[in-house]
mmCIF file of C-alpha atoms (C1' of nucleotides) in Angstrom:
data_model
loop_
_atom_site.group_PDB
_atom_site.id
_atom_site.type_symbol
_atom_site.label_atom_id
_atom_site.label_comp_id
_atom_site.label_asym_id
_atom_site.label_seq_id
_atom_site.Cartn_x
_atom_site.Cartn_y
_atom_site.Cartn_z
ATOM 1 C CA MET Y 5 0.000 0.000 0.000
ATOM 2 C CA GLY Y 6 1.856 3.023 -1.227
ATOM 3 C CA ARG Y 7 1.426 6.568 -0.178
ATOM 4 C CA VAL Y 8 -1.202 8.598 -1.914
ATOM 5 C CA PRO Y 9 0.582 10.948 -4.293
ATOM 6 C CA CYS Y 10 0.145 14.572 -3.313
ATOM 7 C CA CYS Y 11 -0.815 15.440 -6.871
ATOM 8 C CA ASP Y 12 -3.719 12.990 -6.942
ATOM 9 C CA LYS Y 13 -5.964 15.460 -5.188
ATOM 10 C CA VAL Y 14 -8.978 16.521 -7.169
ATOM 11 C CA GLY Y 15 -8.583 19.900 -8.813
ATOM 12 C CA VAL Y 16 -4.809 19.881 -8.814
ATOM 13 C CA LYS Y 17 -3.527 21.050 -12.150
ATOM 14 C CA LYS Y 18 -0.786 19.234 -14.004
ATOM 15 C CA GLY Y 19 1.293 20.006 -17.043
ATOM 16 C CA PRO Y 20 3.084 23.113 -18.230
ATOM 17 C CA TRP Y 21 2.983 26.223 -16.105
ATOM 18 C CA THR Y 22 1.344 29.363 -17.379
ATOM 19 C CA PRO Y 23 2.962 32.808 -17.013
ATOM 20 C CA GLU Y 24 0.220 33.765 -14.585
ATOM 21 C CA GLU Y 25 0.988 30.814 -12.359
ATOM 22 C CA ASP Y 26 4.671 31.666 -12.512
ATOM 23 C CA ILE Y 27 3.987 35.210 -11.415
ATOM 24 C CA ILE Y 28 1.873 34.034 -8.497
ATOM 25 C CA LEU Y 29 4.591 31.627 -7.446
ATOM 26 C CA VAL Y 30 7.375 34.175 -7.828
ATOM 27 C CA SER Y 31 5.567 36.850 -5.891
ATOM 28 C CA TYR Y 32 4.834 34.419 -3.090
ATOM 29 C CA VAL Y 33 8.492 33.422 -2.867
ATOM 30 C CA GLN Y 34 9.493 37.066 -2.971
ATOM 31 C CA GLN Y 35 7.328 37.726 0.034
ATOM 32 C CA HIS Y 36 7.946 34.616 2.063
ATOM 33 C CA GLY Y 37 11.121 33.157 0.678
ATOM 34 C CA PRO Y 38 11.519 29.656 -0.696
ATOM 35 C CA GLY Y 39 10.224 26.927 1.579
ATOM 36 C CA ASN Y 40 6.899 26.110 3.180
ATOM 37 C CA TRP Y 41 5.808 24.670 -0.110
ATOM 38 C CA GLY Y 42 3.003 22.836 1.599
ATOM 39 C CA VAL Y 43 1.046 25.958 2.413
ATOM 40 C CA LEU Y 44 1.861 27.738 -0.826
ATOM 41 C CA PRO Y 45 -1.034 26.395 -2.912
ATOM 42 C CA THR Y 46 -3.621 27.203 -0.272
ATOM 43 C CA LYS Y 47 -2.198 30.645 0.455
ATOM 44 C CA THR Y 48 -1.825 31.659 -3.163
ATOM 45 C CA GLY Y 49 -4.778 29.813 -4.590
ATOM 46 C CA LEU Y 50 -2.524 28.060 -7.054
ATOM 47 C CA ARG Y 51 -4.086 24.822 -8.187
ATOM 48 C CA ARG Y 52 -0.757 23.050 -8.087
ATOM 49 C CA CYS Y 53 0.670 20.582 -5.642
ATOM 50 C CA SER Y 54 3.443 21.776 -3.361
ATOM 51 C CA LYS Y 55 5.927 19.525 -5.024
ATOM 52 C CA SER Y 56 5.190 20.957 -8.408
ATOM 53 C CA CYS Y 57 5.635 24.473 -7.016
ATOM 54 C CA ARG Y 58 8.995 23.630 -5.514
ATOM 55 C CA LEU Y 59 10.173 22.039 -8.736
ATOM 56 C CA ARG Y 60 9.020 24.942 -10.810
ATOM 57 C CA TRP Y 61 10.883 27.307 -8.542
ATOM 58 C CA THR Y 62 14.120 25.370 -8.251
ATOM 59 C CA ASN Y 63 14.341 24.333 -11.871
ATOM 60 C CA TYR Y 64 13.061 27.369 -13.648
ATOM 61 C CA LEU Y 65 12.158 30.460 -11.670
ATOM 62 C CA ARG Y 66 14.913 30.498 -9.084
ATOM 63 C CA PRO Y 67 17.288 33.417 -9.649
ATOM 64 C CA GLY Y 68 20.779 32.698 -10.860
ATOM 65 C CA ILE Y 69 19.859 29.965 -13.259
ATOM 66 C CA LYS Y 70 21.831 30.042 -16.443
ATOM 67 C CA ARG Y 71 19.992 28.726 -19.431
ATOM 68 C CA GLY Y 72 21.139 27.838 -22.876
ATOM 69 C CA ASN Y 73 24.026 25.836 -24.185
ATOM 70 C CA PHE Y 74 26.564 24.298 -21.888
ATOM 71 C CA THR Y 75 30.112 25.549 -22.312
ATOM 72 C CA ASP Y 76 33.021 23.216 -22.917
ATOM 73 C CA GLN Y 77 34.163 23.900 -19.380
ATOM 74 C CA GLU Y 78 30.808 22.953 -17.958
ATOM 75 C CA GLU Y 79 30.695 19.875 -20.125
ATOM 76 C CA LYS Y 80 34.096 18.731 -18.928
ATOM 77 C CA MET Y 81 33.178 19.407 -15.345
ATOM 78 C CA ILE Y 82 30.022 17.377 -15.689
ATOM 79 C CA ILE Y 83 31.884 14.492 -17.258
ATOM 80 C CA GLN Y 84 34.543 14.545 -14.580
ATOM 81 C CA LEU Y 85 32.104 14.950 -11.744
ATOM 82 C CA GLN Y 86 29.849 12.256 -13.111
ATOM 83 C CA ALA Y 87 32.824 9.947 -13.221
ATOM 84 C CA LEU Y 88 33.653 10.760 -9.645
ATOM 85 C CA LEU Y 89 30.203 11.009 -8.129
ATOM 86 C CA GLY Y 90 28.037 8.919 -10.406
ATOM 87 C CA ASN Y 91 24.494 10.018 -11.155
ATOM 88 C CA LYS Y 92 24.367 12.298 -8.150
ATOM 89 C CA TRP Y 93 22.911 15.152 -10.106
ATOM 90 C CA ALA Y 94 22.202 17.322 -7.127
ATOM 91 C CA ALA Y 95 25.772 16.952 -5.948
ATOM 92 C CA ILE Y 96 27.083 17.669 -9.419
ATOM 93 C CA ALA Y 97 24.789 20.665 -9.694
ATOM 94 C CA SER Y 98 26.242 22.067 -6.507
ATOM 95 C CA TYR Y 99 29.549 22.429 -8.320
ATOM 96 C CA LEU Y 100 27.801 24.229 -11.167
ATOM 97 C CA PRO Y 101 25.674 26.694 -9.247
ATOM 98 C CA GLU Y 102 24.248 28.212 -12.389
ATOM 99 C CA ARG Y 103 22.776 24.931 -13.530
ATOM 100 C CA THR Y 104 20.009 22.900 -12.005
ATOM 101 C CA ASP Y 105 20.296 19.212 -11.336
ATOM 102 C CA ASN Y 106 17.478 18.675 -13.798
ATOM 103 C CA ASP Y 107 19.355 20.572 -16.491
ATOM 104 C CA ILE Y 108 22.524 18.631 -15.886
ATOM 105 C CA LYS Y 109 20.654 15.366 -15.806
ATOM 106 C CA ASN Y 110 18.903 16.201 -19.068
ATOM 107 C CA TYR Y 111 22.134 17.309 -20.657
ATOM 108 C CA TRP Y 112 23.843 14.135 -19.587
ATOM 109 C CA ASN Y 113 21.052 11.924 -20.827
ATOM 110 C CA THR Y 114 20.603 13.690 -24.138
ATOM 111 C CA HIS Y 115 24.138 14.720 -25.065
ATOM 112 C CA LEU Y 116 26.925 13.396 -22.961
ATOM 113 C CA LYS Y 117 25.726 9.838 -22.619
ATOM 114 C CA LYS Y 118 25.856 9.443 -26.350
ATOM 115 C CA THR Y 119 29.176 11.220 -26.639
ATOM 116 C CA MET Y 120 30.638 9.035 -23.956
ATOM 117 C CA LYS Y 121 29.336 5.947 -25.668
ATOM 118 C CA LYS Y 122 30.911 6.928 -28.946
ATOM 119 C CA LEU Y 123 34.165 7.853 -27.305
ATOM 120 C CA ASP Y 124 34.082 4.619 -25.385
ATOM 121 C CA GLN Y 125 33.849 2.739 -28.632
ATOM 122 C CA LEU Y 126 36.647 4.823 -30.117
ATOM 123 C CA ASP Y 127 38.593 4.301 -26.966
ATOM 124 C CA GLN Y 128 38.404 0.558 -27.320
ATOM 125 C CA CYS Y 129 39.673 0.846 -30.868
ATOM 126 C CA HIS Y 130 42.365 3.484 -30.456
ATOM 127 C CA GLY Y 131 43.492 3.370 -26.885
ATOM 128 C CA SER Y 132 42.617 5.637 -24.033
ATOM 129 C CA ASN Y 133 41.562 9.225 -24.316
ATOM 130 C CA ASP Y 134 42.911 11.435 -21.572
ATOM 131 C CA LEU Y 135 39.688 12.915 -20.429
ATOM 132 C CA PHE Y 136 37.582 9.875 -20.746
ATOM 133 C CA SER Y 137 40.034 7.491 -19.230
ATOM 134 C CA LEU Y 138 39.106 9.290 -16.074
ATOM 135 C CA GLU Y 139 35.623 7.966 -16.224
ATOM 136 C CA ASN Y 140 36.677 4.599 -17.504
ATOM 137 C CA GLY Y 141 39.210 4.391 -14.754
ATOM 138 C CA LEU Y 142 36.596 4.920 -12.148
ATOM 139 C CA THR Y 143 33.674 2.996 -13.498
ATOM 140 C CA HIS Y 144 34.639 -0.150 -11.727
ATOM 141 C CA LEU Y 145 34.691 1.707 -8.451
ATOM 142 C CA SER Y 146 30.999 1.374 -8.038
ATOM 143 C CA SER Y 147 30.903 -2.126 -9.358
ATOM 144 C CA SER Y 148 33.832 -3.479 -7.441
ATOM 145 C CA ASN Y 149 33.458 -6.924 -6.018
ATOM 146 C CA SER Y 150 31.660 -6.759 -2.715
ATOM 147 C CA SER Y 151 33.513 -9.757 -1.445
ATOM 148 C CA THR Y 152 36.803 -7.929 -1.738
ATOM 149 C CA SER Y 153 38.422 -7.478 1.634
ATOM 150 C CA ARG Y 154 38.645 -4.018 3.125
ATOM 151 C CA GLY Y 155 42.394 -3.841 2.597
ATOM 152 C CA GLN Y 156 42.078 -4.811 -1.026
ATOM 153 C CA TRP Y 157 39.233 -2.425 -1.460
ATOM 154 C CA GLU Y 158 41.290 0.432 -0.064
ATOM 155 C CA ARG Y 159 44.191 -0.388 -2.314
ATOM 156 C CA THR Y 160 41.867 -0.487 -5.292
ATOM 157 C CA LEU Y 161 40.414 2.770 -4.176
ATOM 158 C CA GLN Y 162 43.840 4.319 -3.865
ATOM 159 C CA ALA Y 163 44.723 3.150 -7.356
ATOM 160 C CA ASP Y 164 41.476 4.573 -8.669
ATOM 161 C CA ILE Y 165 42.065 7.911 -7.032
ATOM 162 C CA ASN Y 166 45.562 8.152 -8.418
ATOM 163 C CA MET Y 167 44.308 7.205 -11.854
ATOM 164 C CA ALA Y 168 41.576 9.790 -11.620
ATOM 165 C CA LYS Y 169 44.026 12.487 -10.567
ATOM 166 C CA LYS Y 170 46.327 11.707 -13.449
ATOM 167 C CA ALA Y 171 43.535 11.563 -15.962
ATOM 168 C CA LEU Y 172 42.117 14.795 -14.648
ATOM 169 C CA HIS Y 173 45.500 16.433 -14.910
ATOM 170 C CA ASN Y 174 45.894 15.260 -18.471
ATOM 171 C CA ALA Y 175 42.458 16.533 -19.312
ATOM 172 C CA LEU Y 176 43.131 19.922 -17.772
ATOM 173 C CA SER Y 177 46.533 20.279 -19.342
ATOM 174 C CA HIS Y 178 45.025 19.805 -22.782
ATOM 175 C CA GLU Y 179 42.260 22.278 -22.437
ATOM 176 C CA ASN Y 180 42.369 25.933 -23.362
ATOM 177 C CA PRO Y 181 43.909 28.454 -21.002
ATOM 178 C CA THR Y 182 40.519 29.445 -19.674
ATOM 179 C CA SER Y 183 40.608 28.246 -16.133
ATOM 180 C CA PRO Y 184 37.600 27.120 -14.168
ATOM 181 C CA HIS Y 185 38.144 30.260 -12.201
ATOM 182 C CA ASN Y 186 37.792 32.378 -15.290
ATOM 183 C CA TYR Y 187 34.845 30.401 -16.444
ATOM 184 C CA ILE Y 188 32.823 31.991 -13.749
ATOM 185 C CA LYS Y 189 33.457 35.380 -15.201
ATOM 186 C CA GLN Y 190 30.954 36.947 -17.493
ATOM 187 C CA GLU Y 191 31.767 36.583 -21.123
ATOM 188 C CA ASN Y 192 29.735 39.582 -22.035
ATOM 189 C CA PRO Y 193 32.198 42.354 -22.834
ATOM 190 C CA GLN Y 194 29.519 44.992 -22.704
ATOM 191 C CA VAL Y 195 29.151 44.629 -19.010
ATOM 192 C CA SER Y 196 31.880 45.362 -16.530
ATOM 193 C CA SER Y 197 34.611 42.787 -16.326
ATOM 194 C CA THR Y 198 33.550 41.688 -12.889
ATOM 195 C CA THR Y 199 30.047 40.788 -13.929
ATOM 196 C CA THR Y 200 29.307 37.112 -13.882
ATOM 197 C CA THR Y 201 27.239 34.870 -16.057
ATOM 198 C CA TYR Y 202 25.445 34.123 -12.879
ATOM 199 C CA ALA Y 203 22.217 35.797 -13.704
ATOM 200 C CA SER Y 204 21.006 38.747 -11.753
ATOM 201 C CA SER Y 205 18.883 37.707 -8.840
ATOM 202 C CA THR Y 206 15.904 39.515 -10.190
ATOM 203 C CA GLU Y 207 16.523 38.571 -13.771
ATOM 204 C CA ASN Y 208 14.035 35.766 -13.976
ATOM 205 C CA ILE Y 209 11.486 37.617 -11.970
ATOM 206 C CA ALA Y 210 11.944 40.800 -13.936
ATOM 207 C CA ARG Y 211 11.655 38.827 -17.134
ATOM 208 C CA LEU Y 212 8.389 37.455 -15.925
ATOM 209 C CA LEU Y 213 7.061 40.762 -14.820
ATOM 210 C CA GLN Y 214 8.265 42.698 -17.841
ATOM 211 C CA GLY Y 215 7.384 40.080 -20.357
ATOM 212 C CA TRP Y 216 3.999 39.190 -19.089
ATOM 213 C CA MET Y 217 2.751 42.209 -17.278
ATOM 214 C CA GLY Y 218 3.701 44.606 -20.009
ATOM 215 C CA SER Y 219 4.028 48.293 -19.370
ATOM 216 C CA SER Y 220 3.528 48.165 -15.650
ATOM 217 C CA THR Y 221 7.158 47.246 -15.085
ATOM 218 C CA SER Y 222 8.189 50.714 -14.082
ATOM 219 C CA SER Y 223 5.586 50.899 -11.394
ATOM 220 C CA THR Y 224 6.455 51.138 -7.738
ATOM 221 C CA ASN Y 225 5.169 47.650 -7.392
ATOM 222 C CA ASN Y 226 8.065 46.387 -9.401
ATOM 223 C CA SER Y 227 10.651 48.304 -7.517
ATOM 224 C CA GLU Y 228 9.099 47.067 -4.342
ATOM 225 C CA SER Y 229 9.255 43.515 -5.489
ATOM 226 C CA SER Y 230 12.850 43.962 -6.535
ATOM 227 C CA LYS Y 231 13.615 45.235 -3.099
ATOM 228 C CA THR Y 232 11.857 42.322 -1.530
ATOM 229 C CA SER Y 233 13.637 40.021 -3.855
ATOM 230 C CA SER Y 234 17.008 41.306 -2.865
ATOM 231 C CA ASN Y 235 16.099 40.688 0.718
ATOM 232 C CA ASN Y 236 14.847 37.216 0.296
ATOM 233 C CA ILE Y 237 17.087 35.992 -2.422
ATOM 234 C CA ALA Y 238 20.834 36.161 -2.701
ATOM 235 C CA THR Y 239 21.484 39.170 -4.877
ATOM 236 C CA THR Y 240 23.945 38.949 -7.701
ATOM 237 C CA ASP Y 241 23.960 42.598 -8.487
ATOM 238 C CA SER Y 242 27.580 43.262 -9.288
ATOM 239 C CA SER Y 243 27.079 46.940 -8.643
ATOM 240 C CA SER Y 244 26.559 46.281 -4.975
ATOM 241 C CA CYS Y 245 29.385 47.918 -3.092
ATOM 242 C CA ASP Y 246 28.179 47.793 0.463
ATOM 243 C CA GLY Y 247 31.037 45.646 1.561
ATOM 244 C CA THR Y 248 29.016 42.493 1.893
ATOM 245 C CA PRO Y 249 30.051 39.778 -0.489
ATOM 246 C CA ASN Y 250 27.781 39.765 -3.474
ATOM 247 C CA ALA Y 251 26.620 36.621 -5.143
ATOM 248 C CA GLU Y 252 29.417 36.773 -7.641
ATOM 249 C CA SER Y 253 32.054 36.552 -5.000
ATOM 250 C CA LYS Y 254 29.900 34.128 -3.081
ATOM 251 C CA GLY Y 255 29.628 32.064 -6.187
ATOM 252 C CA GLU Y 256 33.343 32.120 -6.759
ATOM 253 C CA MET Y 257 34.080 31.365 -3.165
ATOM 254 C CA GLY Y 258 31.546 28.624 -3.277
ATOM 255 C CA LEU Y 259 33.092 27.149 -6.361
ATOM 256 C CA MET Y 260 36.514 27.390 -4.822
ATOM 257 C CA GLU Y 261 35.278 25.614 -1.740
ATOM 258 C CA ALA Y 262 33.567 23.104 -3.892
ATOM 259 C CA PHE Y 263 36.759 22.398 -5.770
ATOM 260 C CA GLU Y 264 38.719 22.227 -2.616
ATOM 261 C CA SER Y 265 36.270 19.796 -1.210
ATOM 262 C CA LEU Y 266 36.155 17.800 -4.406
ATOM 263 C CA PHE Y 267 39.843 17.556 -4.777
ATOM 264 C CA GLY Y 268 40.588 17.006 -1.170
ATOM 265 C CA LEU Y 269 42.139 20.288 -0.133
ATOM 266 C CA GLU Y 270 39.558 20.675 2.546
ATOM 267 C CA SER Y 271 40.290 17.295 3.901
ATOM 268 C CA PHE Y 272 43.940 18.177 3.976
ATOM 269 C CA GLU Y 273 43.021 21.086 6.104
ATOM 270 C CA SER Y 274 40.672 19.198 8.337
ATOM 271 C CA SER Y 275 42.949 16.245 8.814
ATOM 272 C CA SER Y 276 45.702 18.789 8.691
ATOM 273 C CA SER Y 277 49.230 18.658 9.940
ATOM 274 C CA ASP Y 278 48.618 16.762 13.175
ATOM 275 C CA GLU Y 279 47.029 13.678 11.850
ATOM 276 C CA LEU Y 280 48.711 13.870 8.513
ATOM 277 C CA SER Y 281 52.193 14.243 9.826
ATOM 278 C CA GLN Y 282 51.846 10.947 11.630
ATOM 279 C CA THR Y 283 51.424 8.981 8.473
ATOM 280 C CA ALA Y 284 52.579 11.106 5.570
ATOM 281 C CA THR Y 285 56.132 11.410 4.361
ATOM 282 C CA PRO Y 286 58.011 14.633 5.227
ATOM 283 C CA GLU Y 287 57.782 15.600 1.570
ATOM 284 C CA ALA Y 288 54.044 15.178 1.616
ATOM 285 C CA GLU Y 289 53.863 17.168 4.802
ATOM 286 C CA THR Y 290 55.776 19.982 3.143
ATOM 287 C CA GLU Y 291 53.384 19.904 0.244
ATOM 288 C CA VAL Y 292 50.434 20.104 2.572
ATOM 289 C CA LEU Y 293 52.015 23.165 4.115
ATOM 290 C CA LYS Y 294 52.499 24.617 0.651
ATOM 291 C CA ILE Y 295 48.847 24.082 -0.106
ATOM 292 C CA GLU Y 296 47.889 25.689 3.161
ATOM 293 C CA ILE Y 297 50.078 28.679 2.361
ATOM 294 C CA LYS Y 298 48.384 28.955 -1.022
ATOM 295 C CA ARG Y 299 45.039 28.819 0.705
ATOM 296 C CA GLU Y 300 46.093 31.612 3.007
ATOM 297 C CA GLU Y 301 47.242 33.639 0.043
ATOM 298 C CA ASN Y 302 43.842 33.191 -1.460
ATOM 299 C CA GLU Y 303 42.190 34.305 1.698
ATOM 300 C CA HIS Y 304 44.225 37.485 1.529
ATOM 301 C CA ASP Y 305 42.818 38.365 -1.851
ATOM 302 C CA VAL Y 306 45.876 37.206 -3.741
ATOM 303 C CA GLU Y 307 44.167 35.784 -6.783
ATOM 304 C CA VAL Y 308 45.648 32.437 -7.592
ATOM 305 C CA PRO Y 309 43.726 30.924 -10.467
ATOM 306 C CA LEU Y 310 41.923 27.808 -9.458
ATOM 307 C CA SER Y 311 43.467 25.931 -12.322
ATOM 308 C CA VAL Y 312 46.906 26.651 -10.865
ATOM 309 C CA ILE Y 313 45.880 25.322 -7.484
ATOM 310 C CA LEU Y 314 44.352 22.315 -9.105
ATOM 311 C CA GLU Y 315 47.352 21.644 -11.246
ATOM 312 C CA ASN Y 316 49.723 22.070 -8.355
ATOM 313 C CA TRP Y 317 47.794 19.489 -6.506
ATOM 314 C CA LEU Y 318 47.424 17.212 -9.461
ATOM 315 C CA LEU Y 319 51.075 17.426 -10.402
ATOM 316 C CA ASP Y 320 52.063 16.834 -6.889
ATOM 317 C CA GLU Y 321 53.528 13.353 -6.774
ATOM 318 C CA ASN Y 322 54.022 13.594 -3.034
ATOM 319 C CA THR Y 323 50.363 14.145 -2.604
ATOM 320 C CA LEU Y 324 49.799 11.036 -4.629
ATOM 321 C CA ASN Y 325 52.044 9.165 -2.274
ATOM 322 C CA ILE Y 326 50.117 10.075 0.815
ATOM 323 C CA GLN Y 327 49.003 6.971 2.611
ATOM 324 C CA PRO Y 328 45.662 5.464 1.646
ATOM 325 C CA LYS Y 329 44.153 6.449 4.954
ATOM 326 C CA ASN Y 330 44.390 10.087 4.036
ATOM 327 C CA ASP Y 331 43.182 9.673 0.530
ATOM 328 C CA LEU Y 332 40.295 7.684 1.828
ATOM 329 C CA THR Y 333 39.417 10.707 3.887
ATOM 330 C CA THR Y 334 39.749 12.721 0.717
ATOM 331 C CA LEU Y 335 37.378 10.473 -1.121
ATOM 332 C CA ILE Y 336 34.855 10.535 1.655
ATOM 333 C CA SER Y 337 34.794 14.290 1.339
ATOM 334 C CA PHE Y 338 33.511 13.815 -2.199
ATOM 335 C CA ASP Y 339 30.265 12.687 -0.745
ATOM 336 C CA GLU Y 340 29.826 15.813 1.237
ATOM 337 C CA THR Y 341 27.788 18.078 -0.919
ATOM 338 C CA PRO Y 342 29.170 21.564 -0.564
ATOM 339 C CA HIS Y 343 26.798 24.286 0.391
ATOM 340 C CA LEU Y 344 27.405 27.084 -1.970
ATOM 341 C CA PHE Y 345 24.857 29.486 -0.608
ATOM 342 C "C1'" DA Q 5 2.296 20.034 -47.876
ATOM 343 C "C1'" DA Q 6 1.847 16.199 -44.928
ATOM 344 C "C1'" DG Q 7 3.455 12.682 -42.166
ATOM 345 C "C1'" DC Q 8 6.987 10.653 -39.551
ATOM 346 C "C1'" DC Q 9 10.914 10.573 -36.629
ATOM 347 C "C1'" DC Q 10 14.151 12.508 -33.496
ATOM 348 C "C1'" DT Q 11 15.654 15.521 -29.986
ATOM 349 C "C1'" DG Q 12 15.500 18.504 -26.017
ATOM 350 C "C1'" DC Q 13 13.436 19.812 -22.029
ATOM 351 C "C1'" DA Q 14 9.809 20.652 -18.553
ATOM 352 C "C1'" DA Q 15 7.297 18.207 -15.510
ATOM 353 C "C1'" DC Q 16 5.791 14.118 -13.112
ATOM 354 C "C1'" DC Q 17 6.388 9.921 -10.301
ATOM 355 C "C1'" DG Q 18 8.097 7.109 -6.825
ATOM 356 C "C1'" DC Q 19 11.168 6.718 -3.467
ATOM 357 C "C1'" DT Q 20 14.141 7.992 0.627
ATOM 358 C "C1'" DC Q 21 15.348 10.790 4.409
ATOM 359 C "C1'" DA Q 22 14.940 13.920 8.242
ATOM 360 C "C1'" DG Q 23 12.511 16.278 11.624
ATOM 361 C "C1'" DA Q 24 8.372 17.102 14.287
ATOM 362 C "C1'" DA Q 25 4.472 15.408 16.855
ATOM 363 C "C1'" DG B 1 9.712 4.037 19.237
ATOM 364 C "C1'" DT B 2 6.225 5.070 15.816
ATOM 365 C "C1'" DT B 3 3.797 7.814 12.636
ATOM 366 C "C1'" DC B 4 3.230 11.695 9.782
ATOM 367 C "C1'" DT B 5 4.671 15.211 6.762
ATOM 368 C "C1'" DG B 6 7.611 18.048 4.032
ATOM 369 C "C1'" DA B 7 11.651 18.283 1.303
ATOM 370 C "C1'" DG B 8 14.761 16.522 -1.889
ATOM 371 C "C1'" DC B 9 16.585 13.317 -5.328
ATOM 372 C "C1'" DG B 10 16.963 10.386 -9.473
ATOM 373 C "C1'" DG B 11 14.523 8.093 -13.115
ATOM 374 C "C1'" DT B 12 11.092 8.458 -16.457
ATOM 375 C "C1'" DT B 13 7.511 10.371 -19.353
ATOM 376 C "C1'" DG B 14 5.156 13.389 -22.463
ATOM 377 C "C1'" DC B 15 5.007 17.150 -25.380
ATOM 378 C "C1'" DA B 16 6.599 20.662 -28.588
ATOM 379 C "C1'" DG B 17 9.493 21.910 -32.205
ATOM 380 C "C1'" DG B 18 12.614 20.990 -35.869
ATOM 381 C "C1'" DG B 19 14.431 18.162 -39.526
ATOM 382 C "C1'" DC B 20 13.882 14.728 -42.942
ATOM 383 C "C1'" DT B 21 11.482 12.027 -46.415
#
DNA sequence: AAGCCCTGCAACCGCTCAGAA
DNA sequence: GTTCTGAGCGGTTGCAGGGCT
């Protein structure tokens, strides 16, 4: 006896959302913030189930969603993250804050899956491809023999991690000079150089209001809603200069943290010198210190491109030689979805 | 021009998990 | 400890639009 689906209620509308429904939903979220989806339909009179409202918000109306084609950078990140995390679309999406898990999932299913298949076939014929050997190298991670002893499993894991690092390094070293750090930056030359592709917080809402409510956009109502929006929703207005980190910097910081978490820097910090020094070689210890120094430099607004940090880490043979225990910690940190906001 | 097929994407469904009662 | 409910996630479906015959 399964649970009665929330959308089975009589009078609950299904299917595509109308602009009017979107506006109702957006204005509710502007006033009350996202959450409390359960009461939303009754309070707004929307004939939609709470789940549908949440989905519509998170996948479409939420500010900061980038739509349109995926860049090469994004594509590579998705491929690499999918190889590392599997079909954890929400986790993958947290590393691409401009994209929703649904978008990434769709993109994977419609584009990348096929590409990977083709490349897999090519790979079998012509040897390994740098980028895709990463995925291939890790695929047996999830399917490893359950009867394998813990020690064996850890050794396999260590081998997999090393293989992944090398493959990732190869992939990164072959790509164009645009670093993941730069990728965050807006490509629109018309706007100031610090503007991000991360859409303005009110962009989606304004689009709704302007597009569908016509000439009333200049009304006080709109400015009021924008104000409300900036209170309730993380603003990405690059012109903000009040000293508080705007969404752009938040986004960058978030991405940096995400990368650090993904590639184990965070775990280096958390396990840090004490624990690490007990098991790691002196060389590895030195490298950990180097990484920590780099982190401190970053914290003091010395802009070290993320790609440099990544490459340093990837190229770092000593890091590769750190005992399995530590890399296991590193891997475990992969599962911890970073909170970007 | 009409019909068919393919593709991309928005939305739904079923499930799990966490927190409150 | 159990039940209920809301939130979130991943897989799947259905529809619209474009391309091809």
